DNA sequence: ATGAAAGCGCTAACAT
DNA sequence: ATGTTAGCGCTTTCAT
């Protein structure tokens, strides 16, 4: 049956049921202030029996405190942000703060809208992916007067605090490792990058490292949408047909790298003898592949953790805690697809 | 710099800046009631210039309306719930309702806690995974007096509405297809099931179908945690060493199935000639595998969509719209790993 | 088309 | 240890 009849219960209902003032009931339910054990018992019993659930809307308005942390990220569909979320949740778990997620789909306009919605709930802090935001978004974040942590990236100017890795450095380091290993004919496969600033920065650092070794990217290919694993296959096939003498492919994420790896193994191509491969992110999925893809850990869990810690510190100590800019140092894990020397 | 100084702006600030009453400002910002074009202009300009973001806390308290829909699911780490979320988001997108997610990690106590938190925000509706909940959770959902849609599963009694598939039927159908294809020595690999009711129901339907064909499960193995792809590999190896004459393995999800498939292909074992395989869910990832795993689509997107539609209908039309019980019919996709006859 | 008053359900601050 | 009062920032309702 579809019956949603009863008026939601209020403090007053509990107050009447237990014969105690609303104020005392409120105190019991929040473990605030002194209440005698007897009264506490009585109140708790009444509340539970009635099935009372406090109204946080009213509580928040009265106390001017909302125990929510807005987390604004581009997507949940890949392996990267779920792990950031895990870091955030774990850290917030034993505080009274709660993460609330908004998704932008890598669209600045949507980011703006999601941010607006989020801020209209007056959260205690905001964790937001990336350093690139519209002017309006930056203005809102400034005006909100709450701690803001921009995560994932440190190549740029933060609004308040930031925690992440330098994607330019990440791309450069991988480029250097590839050059040092003696690869010469190197391709780059990735997402279409106009809106993925971090992938773009990795690409920039990468080409820069190659340039230092006197090497230019031999081929490149970009995709958007679809199954990343399948796209990795397709694109690998495409570039190899177009540029058969490639000896290395750098993928902008592990999923397409895994697709490429499966494709090459299936074709019986010697990896990393004939062709070396590397991805980015260090996703758990790679553990199950026939061969371990070279990758670079993006410190996703730690980033989430650190960001949450900053929010926590600032929302407790008030204005006493300074903003922070934390750069993590991602490590290359060579796996089995990047030979270490000639 | 870490400066969070300014008091958040209020309607009053906009009112003063534009020389119009708070009431009129409110009307402009909500497109409600008649306001002259001139006034509207003036107000909008002031609001934008100040960077005013409305306070939904106050608005919700005053209007007794919260445009939030609570979505309570066990996990985001697998491929199943993100797609349900997509279905929900897409449907809610052009309404004024917004999904807010809570994660239970398959733990009843956590579900209870998350639900309590959620309901304390007085959402317009709740979408919650599964039909099994603690007494307290059921009581809260009843008392909330809002539309509730239980999703994923229809094997049980809903609190209000439900949308899903019958996992018992799903398991049975797959069992029947496997028996019909002439497989005899059949193993089941999956998660430890005490808390995953849907996996358990599939297993029950499955064994029942085998029994009808006079077959008993030849071996079984369960896991928890870790990389599903890697676990799929390990478990496949384990059961094959223990029971070498297996000719079919039914996996409780596609990820471990994919791991098993990769393992077998690597070993050069003939799939589906020597061993057939099937998974469950119909995840996109399978598109990128060397061979298409047999699976069964769980209608995840559609379930999310339908659930959101029900909430939408009920929160608009009030009590006029009846509860619904909707059963989707999942289809087997045989892929390349389940031969269709002897 | 605009404004004034009342109050949503709670909590801070001040009694007692 | 418990109660009373006065809002929190909006929207509803009723004037004008």
Short mmCIF file of N, CA, C and O in Angstrom, two decimals, chain B residues 157-200:
data_model
loop_
_atom_site.label_atom_id
_atom_site.label_comp_id
_atom_site.label_asym_id
_atom_site.label_seq_id
_atom_site.Cartn_x
_atom_site.Cartn_y
_atom_site.Cartn_z
N UNK B 157 8.94 -9.19 0.22
CA UNK B 157 7.88 -8.22 0.47
C UNK B 157 8.43 -6.81 0.56
O UNK B 157 9.23 -6.53 1.44
N UNK B 158 7.99 -5.93 -0.31
CA UNK B 158 8.49 -4.55 -0.24
C UNK B 158 7.80 -3.76 0.87
O UNK B 158 6.68 -4.08 1.26
N UNK B 159 8.49 -2.73 1.33
CA UNK B 159 7.91 -1.81 2.31
C UNK B 159 6.85 -0.96 1.63
O UNK B 159 5.78 -0.72 2.16
N UNK B 160 7.19 -0.52 0.41
CA UNK B 160 6.29 0.37 -0.31
C UNK B 160 6.32 -0.06 -1.79
O UNK B 160 5.56 -0.93 -2.19
N UNK B 161 7.21 0.49 -2.58
CA UNK B 161 7.35 0.03 -3.97
C UNK B 161 8.63 -0.79 -4.13
O UNK B 161 9.52 -0.72 -3.29
N UNK B 162 8.71 -1.57 -5.21
CA UNK B 162 9.97 -2.24 -5.52
C UNK B 162 10.16 -2.35 -7.03
O UNK B 162 9.21 -2.44 -7.79
N UNK B 163 11.44 -2.30 -7.44
CA UNK B 163 11.80 -2.45 -8.84
C UNK B 163 13.05 -3.30 -8.91
O UNK B 163 14.05 -2.98 -8.26
N UNK B 164 13.01 -4.36 -9.69
CA UNK B 164 14.22 -5.18 -9.78
C UNK B 164 14.01 -6.43 -10.60
O UNK B 164 13.04 -6.53 -11.37
N UNK B 165 14.91 -7.36 -10.44
CA UNK B 165 14.75 -8.64 -11.09
C UNK B 165 14.64 -9.70 -10.00
O UNK B 165 14.98 -9.45 -8.85
N UNK B 166 14.17 -10.86 -10.39
CA UNK B 166 14.17 -11.98 -9.46
C UNK B 166 15.52 -12.68 -9.59
O UNK B 166 15.81 -13.27 -10.63
N UNK B 167 16.32 -12.58 -8.56
CA UNK B 167 17.63 -13.21 -8.64
C UNK B 167 17.52 -14.72 -8.58
O UNK B 167 18.35 -15.43 -9.13
N UNK B 168 16.50 -15.20 -7.94
CA UNK B 168 16.27 -16.64 -7.93
C UNK B 168 16.00 -17.12 -9.36
O UNK B 168 16.59 -18.10 -9.82
N UNK B 169 15.15 -16.38 -10.05
CA UNK B 169 14.86 -16.74 -11.44
C UNK B 169 16.11 -16.61 -12.31
O UNK B 169 16.38 -17.45 -13.16
N UNK B 170 16.88 -15.54 -12.06
CA UNK B 170 18.10 -15.34 -12.84
C UNK B 170 19.03 -16.54 -12.70
O UNK B 170 19.53 -17.08 -13.70
N UNK B 171 19.25 -16.96 -11.46
CA UNK B 171 20.11 -18.12 -11.22
C UNK B 171 19.54 -19.37 -11.85
O UNK B 171 20.26 -20.18 -12.45
N UNK B 172 18.22 -19.50 -11.76
CA UNK B 172 17.58 -20.69 -12.31
C UNK B 172 17.73 -20.74 -13.83
O UNK B 172 18.13 -21.75 -14.39
N UNK B 173 17.46 -19.62 -14.47
CA UNK B 173 17.54 -19.57 -15.93
C UNK B 173 18.95 -19.90 -16.41
O UNK B 173 19.13 -20.63 -17.40
N UNK B 174 19.95 -19.34 -15.72
CA UNK B 174 21.31 -19.63 -16.13
C UNK B 174 21.61 -21.11 -15.91
O UNK B 174 22.21 -21.76 -16.76
N UNK B 175 21.16 -21.63 -14.79
CA UNK B 175 21.33 -23.05 -14.52
C UNK B 175 20.71 -23.90 -15.62
O UNK B 175 21.32 -24.85 -16.12
N UNK B 176 19.50 -23.53 -16.01
CA UNK B 176 18.80 -24.29 -17.04
C UNK B 176 19.55 -24.24 -18.37
O UNK B 176 19.70 -25.25 -19.07
N UNK B 177 20.06 -23.05 -18.71
CA UNK B 177 20.79 -22.92 -19.97
C UNK B 177 22.05 -23.78 -19.97
O UNK B 177 22.40 -24.41 -20.98
N UNK B 178 22.69 -23.83 -18.82
CA UNK B 178 23.93 -24.60 -18.70
C UNK B 178 23.64 -26.10 -18.82
O UNK B 178 24.32 -26.84 -19.53
N UNK B 179 22.59 -26.52 -18.15
CA UNK B 179 22.19 -27.93 -18.22
C UNK B 179 21.78 -28.28 -19.65
O UNK B 179 22.19 -29.30 -20.21
N UNK B 180 20.99 -27.38 -20.26
CA UNK B 180 20.52 -27.62 -21.62
C UNK B 180 21.68 -27.74 -22.59
O UNK B 180 21.60 -28.45 -23.60
N UNK B 181 22.76 -27.03 -22.29
CA UNK B 181 23.92 -27.08 -23.19
C UNK B 181 24.73 -28.35 -22.99
O UNK B 181 25.71 -28.59 -23.68
N UNK B 182 24.32 -29.14 -22.01
CA UNK B 182 24.94 -30.44 -21.84
C UNK B 182 26.11 -30.48 -20.88
O UNK B 182 26.80 -31.50 -20.77
N UNK B 183 26.35 -29.39 -20.17
CA UNK B 183 27.43 -29.42 -19.17
C UNK B 183 26.99 -30.26 -17.98
O UNK B 183 25.81 -30.27 -17.62
N UNK B 184 27.95 -30.96 -17.38
CA UNK B 184 27.61 -31.89 -16.30
C UNK B 184 28.34 -31.59 -14.99
O UNK B 184 27.80 -31.76 -13.90
N UNK B 185 29.60 -31.23 -15.13
CA UNK B 185 30.43 -31.04 -13.94
C UNK B 185 30.60 -29.55 -13.68
O UNK B 185 31.53 -28.92 -14.18
N UNK B 186 29.69 -29.02 -12.89
CA UNK B 186 29.52 -27.58 -12.81
C UNK B 186 29.91 -27.02 -11.44
O UNK B 186 29.48 -27.54 -10.40
N UNK B 187 30.73 -25.96 -11.47
CA UNK B 187 31.16 -25.34 -10.22
C UNK B 187 30.55 -23.94 -10.08
O UNK B 187 30.19 -23.31 -11.06
N UNK B 188 30.48 -23.46 -8.84
CA UNK B 188 30.00 -22.10 -8.58
C UNK B 188 31.06 -21.34 -7.80
O UNK B 188 31.55 -21.79 -6.78
N UNK B 189 31.43 -20.17 -8.31
CA UNK B 189 32.38 -19.31 -7.60
C UNK B 189 31.74 -17.96 -7.31
O UNK B 189 31.11 -17.38 -8.20
N UNK B 190 31.91 -17.49 -6.11
CA UNK B 190 31.27 -16.20 -5.80
C UNK B 190 31.77 -15.58 -4.52
O UNK B 190 32.78 -16.02 -3.95
N UNK B 191 31.06 -14.53 -4.11
CA UNK B 191 31.41 -13.87 -2.85
C UNK B 191 30.88 -14.69 -1.69
O UNK B 191 29.92 -15.44 -1.84
N UNK B 192 31.49 -14.50 -0.54
CA UNK B 192 30.92 -15.06 0.67
C UNK B 192 29.55 -14.42 0.82
O UNK B 192 29.41 -13.21 0.77
N UNK B 193 28.50 -15.21 0.98
CA UNK B 193 27.17 -14.68 0.77
C UNK B 193 26.31 -14.28 1.96
O UNK B 193 25.21 -13.79 1.76
N UNK B 194 26.77 -14.50 3.19
CA UNK B 194 25.83 -14.24 4.28
C UNK B 194 25.14 -12.88 4.18
O UNK B 194 23.96 -12.75 4.48
N UNK B 195 25.84 -11.86 3.68
CA UNK B 195 25.25 -10.53 3.64
C UNK B 195 24.81 -10.11 2.24
O UNK B 195 24.14 -9.10 2.08
N UNK B 196 25.24 -10.87 1.23
CA UNK B 196 24.82 -10.52 -0.13
C UNK B 196 23.62 -11.39 -0.51
O UNK B 196 23.75 -12.44 -1.13
N UNK B 197 22.45 -10.91 -0.15
CA UNK B 197 21.23 -11.70 -0.32
C UNK B 197 20.95 -12.02 -1.78
O UNK B 197 20.43 -13.08 -2.11
N UNK B 198 21.28 -11.09 -2.67
CA UNK B 198 20.96 -11.32 -4.07
C UNK B 198 21.84 -12.42 -4.65
O UNK B 198 21.36 -13.29 -5.38
N UNK B 199 23.12 -12.41 -4.29
CA UNK B 199 24.01 -13.49 -4.75
C UNK B 199 23.51 -14.83 -4.20
O UNK B 199 23.50 -15.84 -4.90
N UNK B 200 23.07 -14.79 -2.98
CA UNK B 200 22.56 -16.03 -2.35
C UNK B 200 21.34 -16.54 -3.11
O UNK B 200 21.24 -17.72 -3.41
#
